[in-house]
mmCIF file with all atom_site columns, C-alpha atoms in Angstrom:
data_model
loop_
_atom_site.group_PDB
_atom_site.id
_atom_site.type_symbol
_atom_site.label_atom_id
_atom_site.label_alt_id
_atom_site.label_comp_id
_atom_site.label_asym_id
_atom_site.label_entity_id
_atom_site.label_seq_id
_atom_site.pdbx_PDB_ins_code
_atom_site.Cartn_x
_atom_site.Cartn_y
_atom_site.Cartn_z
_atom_site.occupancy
_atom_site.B_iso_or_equiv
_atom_site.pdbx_formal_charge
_atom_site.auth_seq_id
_atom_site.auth_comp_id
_atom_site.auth_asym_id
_atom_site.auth_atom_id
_atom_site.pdbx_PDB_model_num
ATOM 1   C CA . UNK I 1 1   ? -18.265 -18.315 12.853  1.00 78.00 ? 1   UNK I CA 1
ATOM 2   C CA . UNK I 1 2   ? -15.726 -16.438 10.721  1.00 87.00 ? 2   UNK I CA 1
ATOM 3   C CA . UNK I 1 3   ? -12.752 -17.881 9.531   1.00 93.00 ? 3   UNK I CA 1
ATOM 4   C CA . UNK I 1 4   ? -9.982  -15.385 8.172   1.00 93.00 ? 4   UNK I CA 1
ATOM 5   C CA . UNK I 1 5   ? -7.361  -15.524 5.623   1.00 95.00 ? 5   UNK I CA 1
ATOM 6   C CA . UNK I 1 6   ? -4.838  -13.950 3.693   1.00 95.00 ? 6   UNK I CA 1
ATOM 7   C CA . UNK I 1 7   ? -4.451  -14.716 0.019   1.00 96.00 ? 7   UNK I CA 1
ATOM 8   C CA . UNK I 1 8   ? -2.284  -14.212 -2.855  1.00 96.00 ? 8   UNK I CA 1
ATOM 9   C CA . UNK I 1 9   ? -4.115  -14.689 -6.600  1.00 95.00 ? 9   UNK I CA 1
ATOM 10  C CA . UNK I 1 10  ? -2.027  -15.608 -9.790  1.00 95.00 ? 10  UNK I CA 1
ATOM 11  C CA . UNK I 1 11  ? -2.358  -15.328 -13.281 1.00 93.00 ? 11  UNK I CA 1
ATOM 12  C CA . UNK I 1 12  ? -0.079  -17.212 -15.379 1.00 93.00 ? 12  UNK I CA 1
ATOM 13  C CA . UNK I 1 13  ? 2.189   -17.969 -12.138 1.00 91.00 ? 13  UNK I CA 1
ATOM 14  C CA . UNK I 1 14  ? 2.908   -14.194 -11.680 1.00 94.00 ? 14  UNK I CA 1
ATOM 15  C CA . UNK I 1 15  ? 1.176   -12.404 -7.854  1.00 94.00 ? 15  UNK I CA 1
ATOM 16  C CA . UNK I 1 16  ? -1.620  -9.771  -9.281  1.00 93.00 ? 16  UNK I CA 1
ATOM 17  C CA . UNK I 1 17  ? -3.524  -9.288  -5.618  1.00 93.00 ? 17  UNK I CA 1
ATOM 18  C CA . UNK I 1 18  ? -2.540  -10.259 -1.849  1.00 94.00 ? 18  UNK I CA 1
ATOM 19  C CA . UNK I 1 19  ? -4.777  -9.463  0.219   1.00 92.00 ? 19  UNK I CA 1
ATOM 20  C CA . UNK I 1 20  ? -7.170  -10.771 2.849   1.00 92.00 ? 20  UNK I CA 1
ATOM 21  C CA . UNK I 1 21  ? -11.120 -12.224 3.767   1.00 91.00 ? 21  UNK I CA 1
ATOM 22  C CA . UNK I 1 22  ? -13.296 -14.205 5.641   1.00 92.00 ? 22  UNK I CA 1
ATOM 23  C CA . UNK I 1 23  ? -15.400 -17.158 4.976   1.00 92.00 ? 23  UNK I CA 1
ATOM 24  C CA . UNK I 1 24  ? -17.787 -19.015 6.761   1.00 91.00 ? 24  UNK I CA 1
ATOM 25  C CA . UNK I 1 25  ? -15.885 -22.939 6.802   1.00 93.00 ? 25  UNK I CA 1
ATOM 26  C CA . UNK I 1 26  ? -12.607 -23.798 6.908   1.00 94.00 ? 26  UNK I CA 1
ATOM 27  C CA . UNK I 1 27  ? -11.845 -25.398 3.964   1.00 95.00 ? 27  UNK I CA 1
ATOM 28  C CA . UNK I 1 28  ? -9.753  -24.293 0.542   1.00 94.00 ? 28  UNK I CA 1
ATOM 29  C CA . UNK I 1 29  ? -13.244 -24.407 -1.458  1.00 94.00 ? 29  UNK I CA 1
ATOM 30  C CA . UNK I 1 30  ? -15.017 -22.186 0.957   1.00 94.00 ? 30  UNK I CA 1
ATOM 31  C CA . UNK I 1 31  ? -11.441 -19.678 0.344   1.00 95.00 ? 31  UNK I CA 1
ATOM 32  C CA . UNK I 1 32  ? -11.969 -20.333 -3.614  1.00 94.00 ? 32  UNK I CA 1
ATOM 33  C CA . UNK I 1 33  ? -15.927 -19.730 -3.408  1.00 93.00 ? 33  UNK I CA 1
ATOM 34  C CA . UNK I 1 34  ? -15.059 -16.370 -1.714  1.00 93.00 ? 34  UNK I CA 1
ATOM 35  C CA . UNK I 1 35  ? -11.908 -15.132 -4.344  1.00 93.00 ? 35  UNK I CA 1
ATOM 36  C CA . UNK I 1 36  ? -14.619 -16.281 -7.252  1.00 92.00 ? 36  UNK I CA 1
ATOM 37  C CA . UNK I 1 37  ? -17.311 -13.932 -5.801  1.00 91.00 ? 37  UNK I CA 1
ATOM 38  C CA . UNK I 1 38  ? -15.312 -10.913 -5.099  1.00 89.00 ? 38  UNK I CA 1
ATOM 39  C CA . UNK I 1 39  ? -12.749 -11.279 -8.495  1.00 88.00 ? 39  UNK I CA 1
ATOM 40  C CA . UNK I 1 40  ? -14.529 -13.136 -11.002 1.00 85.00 ? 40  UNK I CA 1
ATOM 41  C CA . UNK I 1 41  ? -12.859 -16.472 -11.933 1.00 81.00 ? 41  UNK I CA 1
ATOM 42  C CA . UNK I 1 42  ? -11.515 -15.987 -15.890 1.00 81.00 ? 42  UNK I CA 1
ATOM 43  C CA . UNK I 1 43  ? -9.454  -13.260 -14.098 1.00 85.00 ? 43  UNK I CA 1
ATOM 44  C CA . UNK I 1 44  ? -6.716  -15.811 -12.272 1.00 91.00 ? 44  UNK I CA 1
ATOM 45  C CA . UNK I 1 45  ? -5.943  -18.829 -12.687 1.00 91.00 ? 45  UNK I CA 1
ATOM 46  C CA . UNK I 1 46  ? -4.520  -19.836 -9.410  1.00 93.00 ? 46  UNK I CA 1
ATOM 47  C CA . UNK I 1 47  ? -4.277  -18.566 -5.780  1.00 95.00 ? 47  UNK I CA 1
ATOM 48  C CA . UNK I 1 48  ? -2.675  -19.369 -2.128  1.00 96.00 ? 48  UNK I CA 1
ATOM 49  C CA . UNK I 1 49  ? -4.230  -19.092 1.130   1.00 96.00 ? 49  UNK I CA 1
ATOM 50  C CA . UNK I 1 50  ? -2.887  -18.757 5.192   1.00 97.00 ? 50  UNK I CA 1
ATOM 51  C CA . UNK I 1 51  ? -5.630  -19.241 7.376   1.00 96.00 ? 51  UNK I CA 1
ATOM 52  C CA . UNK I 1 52  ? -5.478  -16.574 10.828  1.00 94.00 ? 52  UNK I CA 1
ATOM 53  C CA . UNK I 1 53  ? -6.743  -16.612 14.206  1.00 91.00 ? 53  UNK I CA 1
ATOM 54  C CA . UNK I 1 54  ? -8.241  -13.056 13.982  1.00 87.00 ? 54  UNK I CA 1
ATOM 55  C CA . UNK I 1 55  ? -8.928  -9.860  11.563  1.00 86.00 ? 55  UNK I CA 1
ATOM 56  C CA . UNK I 1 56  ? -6.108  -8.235  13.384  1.00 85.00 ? 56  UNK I CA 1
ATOM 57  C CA . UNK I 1 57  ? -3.430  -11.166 12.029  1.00 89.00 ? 57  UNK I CA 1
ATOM 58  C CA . UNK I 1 58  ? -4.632  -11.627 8.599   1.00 90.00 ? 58  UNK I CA 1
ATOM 59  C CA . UNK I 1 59  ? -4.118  -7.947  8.494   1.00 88.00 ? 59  UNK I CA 1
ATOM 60  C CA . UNK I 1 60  ? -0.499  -7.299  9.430   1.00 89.00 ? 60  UNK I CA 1
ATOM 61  C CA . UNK I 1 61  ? -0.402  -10.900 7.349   1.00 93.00 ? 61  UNK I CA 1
ATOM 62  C CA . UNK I 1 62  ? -1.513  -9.039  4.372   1.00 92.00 ? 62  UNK I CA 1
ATOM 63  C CA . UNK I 1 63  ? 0.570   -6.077  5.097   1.00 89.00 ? 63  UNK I CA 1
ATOM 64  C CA . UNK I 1 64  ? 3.765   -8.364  5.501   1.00 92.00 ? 64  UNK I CA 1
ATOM 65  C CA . UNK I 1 65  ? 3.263   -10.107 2.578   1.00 94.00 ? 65  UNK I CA 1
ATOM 66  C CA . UNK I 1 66  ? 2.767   -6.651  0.614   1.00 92.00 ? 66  UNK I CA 1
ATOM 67  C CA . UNK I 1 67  ? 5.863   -4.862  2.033   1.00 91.00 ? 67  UNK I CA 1
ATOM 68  C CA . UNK I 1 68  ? 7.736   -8.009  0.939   1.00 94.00 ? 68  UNK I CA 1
ATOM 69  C CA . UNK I 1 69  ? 6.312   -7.778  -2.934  1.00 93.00 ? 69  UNK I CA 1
ATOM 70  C CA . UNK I 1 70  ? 7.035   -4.086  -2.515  1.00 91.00 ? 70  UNK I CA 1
ATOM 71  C CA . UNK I 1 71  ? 11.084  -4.581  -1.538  1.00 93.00 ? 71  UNK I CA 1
ATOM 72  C CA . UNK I 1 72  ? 11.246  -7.352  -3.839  1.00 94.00 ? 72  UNK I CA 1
ATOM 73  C CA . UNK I 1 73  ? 9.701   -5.307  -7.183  1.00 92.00 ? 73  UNK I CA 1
ATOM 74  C CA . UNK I 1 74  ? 9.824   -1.866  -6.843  1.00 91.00 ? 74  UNK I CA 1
ATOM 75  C CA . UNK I 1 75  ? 5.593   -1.576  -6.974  1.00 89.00 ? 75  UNK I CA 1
ATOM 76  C CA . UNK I 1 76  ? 2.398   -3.136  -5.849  1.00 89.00 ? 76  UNK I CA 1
ATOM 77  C CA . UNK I 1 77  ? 0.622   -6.049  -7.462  1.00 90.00 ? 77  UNK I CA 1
ATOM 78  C CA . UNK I 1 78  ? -1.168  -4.806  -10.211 1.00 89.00 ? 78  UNK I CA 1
ATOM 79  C CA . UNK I 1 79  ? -4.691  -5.537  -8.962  1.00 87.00 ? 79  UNK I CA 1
ATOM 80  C CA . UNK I 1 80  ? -3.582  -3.468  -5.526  1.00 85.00 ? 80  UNK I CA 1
ATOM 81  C CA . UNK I 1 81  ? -2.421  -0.779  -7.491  1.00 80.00 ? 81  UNK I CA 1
ATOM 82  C CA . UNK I 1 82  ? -6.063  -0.295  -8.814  1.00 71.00 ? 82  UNK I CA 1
ATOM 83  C CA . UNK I 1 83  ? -7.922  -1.374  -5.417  1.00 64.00 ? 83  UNK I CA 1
ATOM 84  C CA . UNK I 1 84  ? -5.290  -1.236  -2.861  1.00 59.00 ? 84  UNK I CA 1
ATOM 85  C CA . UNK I 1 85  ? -5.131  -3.315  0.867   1.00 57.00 ? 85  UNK I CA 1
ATOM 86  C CA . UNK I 1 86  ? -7.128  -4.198  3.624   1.00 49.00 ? 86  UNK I CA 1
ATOM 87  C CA . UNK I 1 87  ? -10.227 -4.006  1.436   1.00 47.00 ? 87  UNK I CA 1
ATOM 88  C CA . UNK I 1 88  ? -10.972 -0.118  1.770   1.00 45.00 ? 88  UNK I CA 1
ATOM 89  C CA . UNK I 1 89  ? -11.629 -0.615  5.602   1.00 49.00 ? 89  UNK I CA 1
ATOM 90  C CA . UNK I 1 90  ? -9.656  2.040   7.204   1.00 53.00 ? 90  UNK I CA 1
ATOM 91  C CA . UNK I 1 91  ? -7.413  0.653   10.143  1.00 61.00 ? 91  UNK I CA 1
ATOM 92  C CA . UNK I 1 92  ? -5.583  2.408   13.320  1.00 73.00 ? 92  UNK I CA 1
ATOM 93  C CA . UNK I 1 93  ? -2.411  1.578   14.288  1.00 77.00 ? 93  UNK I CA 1
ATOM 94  C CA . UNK I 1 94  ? -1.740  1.322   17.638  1.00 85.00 ? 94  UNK I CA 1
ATOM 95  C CA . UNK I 1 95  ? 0.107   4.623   18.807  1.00 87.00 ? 95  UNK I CA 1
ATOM 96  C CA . UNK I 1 96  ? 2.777   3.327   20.847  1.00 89.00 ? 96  UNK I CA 1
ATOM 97  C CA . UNK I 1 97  ? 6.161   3.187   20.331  1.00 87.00 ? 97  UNK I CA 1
ATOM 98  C CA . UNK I 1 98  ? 8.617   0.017   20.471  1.00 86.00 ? 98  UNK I CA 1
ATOM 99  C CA . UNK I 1 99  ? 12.337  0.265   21.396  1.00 88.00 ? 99  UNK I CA 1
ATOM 100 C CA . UNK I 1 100 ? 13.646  0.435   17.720  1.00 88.00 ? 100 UNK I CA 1
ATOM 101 C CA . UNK I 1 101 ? 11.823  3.478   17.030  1.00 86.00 ? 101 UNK I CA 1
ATOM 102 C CA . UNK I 1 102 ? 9.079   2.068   15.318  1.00 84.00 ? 102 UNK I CA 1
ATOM 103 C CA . UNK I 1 103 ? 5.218   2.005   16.029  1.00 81.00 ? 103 UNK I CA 1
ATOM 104 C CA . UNK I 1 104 ? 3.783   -0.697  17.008  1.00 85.00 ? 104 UNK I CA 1
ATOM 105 C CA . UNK I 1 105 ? 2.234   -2.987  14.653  1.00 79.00 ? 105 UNK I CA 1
ATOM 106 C CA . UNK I 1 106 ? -0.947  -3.966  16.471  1.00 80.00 ? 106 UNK I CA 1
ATOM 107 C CA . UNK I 1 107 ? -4.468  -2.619  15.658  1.00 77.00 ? 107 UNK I CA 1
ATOM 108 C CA . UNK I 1 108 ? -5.475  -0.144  18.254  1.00 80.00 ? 108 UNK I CA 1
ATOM 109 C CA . UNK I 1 109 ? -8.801  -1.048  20.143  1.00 79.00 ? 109 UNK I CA 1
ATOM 110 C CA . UNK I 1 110 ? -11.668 0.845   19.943  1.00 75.00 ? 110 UNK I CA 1
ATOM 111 C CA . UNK I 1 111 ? -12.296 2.905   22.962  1.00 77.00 ? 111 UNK I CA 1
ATOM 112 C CA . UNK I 1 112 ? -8.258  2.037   24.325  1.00 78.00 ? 112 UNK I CA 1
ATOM 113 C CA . UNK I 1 113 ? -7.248  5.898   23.552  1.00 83.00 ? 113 UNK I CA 1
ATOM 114 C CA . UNK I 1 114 ? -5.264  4.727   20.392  1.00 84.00 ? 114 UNK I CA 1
ATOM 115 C CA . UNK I 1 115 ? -3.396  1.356   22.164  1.00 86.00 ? 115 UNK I CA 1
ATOM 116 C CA . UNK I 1 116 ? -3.373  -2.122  21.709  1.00 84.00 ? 116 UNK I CA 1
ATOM 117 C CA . UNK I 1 117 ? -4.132  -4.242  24.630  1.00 82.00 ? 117 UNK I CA 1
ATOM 118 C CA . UNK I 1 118 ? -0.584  -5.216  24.655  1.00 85.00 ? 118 UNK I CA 1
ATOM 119 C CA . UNK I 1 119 ? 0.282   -1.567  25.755  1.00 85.00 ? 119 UNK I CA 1
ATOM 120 C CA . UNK I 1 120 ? -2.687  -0.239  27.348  1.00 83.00 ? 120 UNK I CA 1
ATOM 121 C CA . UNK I 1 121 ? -4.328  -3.746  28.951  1.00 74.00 ? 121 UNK I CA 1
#
């Protein structure tokens, strides 16, 4: 079973990557084992985790959480400048449109015609 996550990594108490993965156990070692893998550890020197029920949540997670470093700093983290999001997987929105004008925020489903199952069940 997969377990997913969105993460934040820190060097010297300062964000340099958000983003988000998968490991195989639920536990903070098994989220540290996968961060020292994919980033080397004498990169960062600390890092925070949100476990999620699917893919689909730890990605609008991870796009939250960028949006918000975004509005707060003028740029991307530094690391997602040079790698950017959603670790190069390319992902469709969901085509429909909400009340306020904007799209919806769901993943579309493969083979749904470009909806979510919330607006195409």
């Amino acid at each position: 079973m997969e377990y997913w996550f969105t993460y934040k990594l820190q060097k010297n108490g300062r964000i340099v990557r958000i983003g988000k993965g998968h490991c195989p156990h639920r536990s903070s070692d098994s989220v540290g084992s996968y961060l020292e893998r994919r980033y080397g550890k004498r990169r960062w020197d600390g890092f925070t985790f949100m476990w999620h029920s699917s893919e689909a949540a730890a990605f609008k997670r991870e796009t939250r959480e960028i949006d918000r470093y975004v509005r707060a700093t003028g740029s991307l983290p530094p690391w997602n400048r040079v790698r950017g999001g959603g670790g190069g997987q390319t992902y469709f929105r969901c085509r429909a449109m909400m009340s306020n004008g904007e799209h919806c925020s769901n993943l579309a489903v493969s083979g749904n015609y470009g909806f979510c199952k919330v607006h195409r069940p």
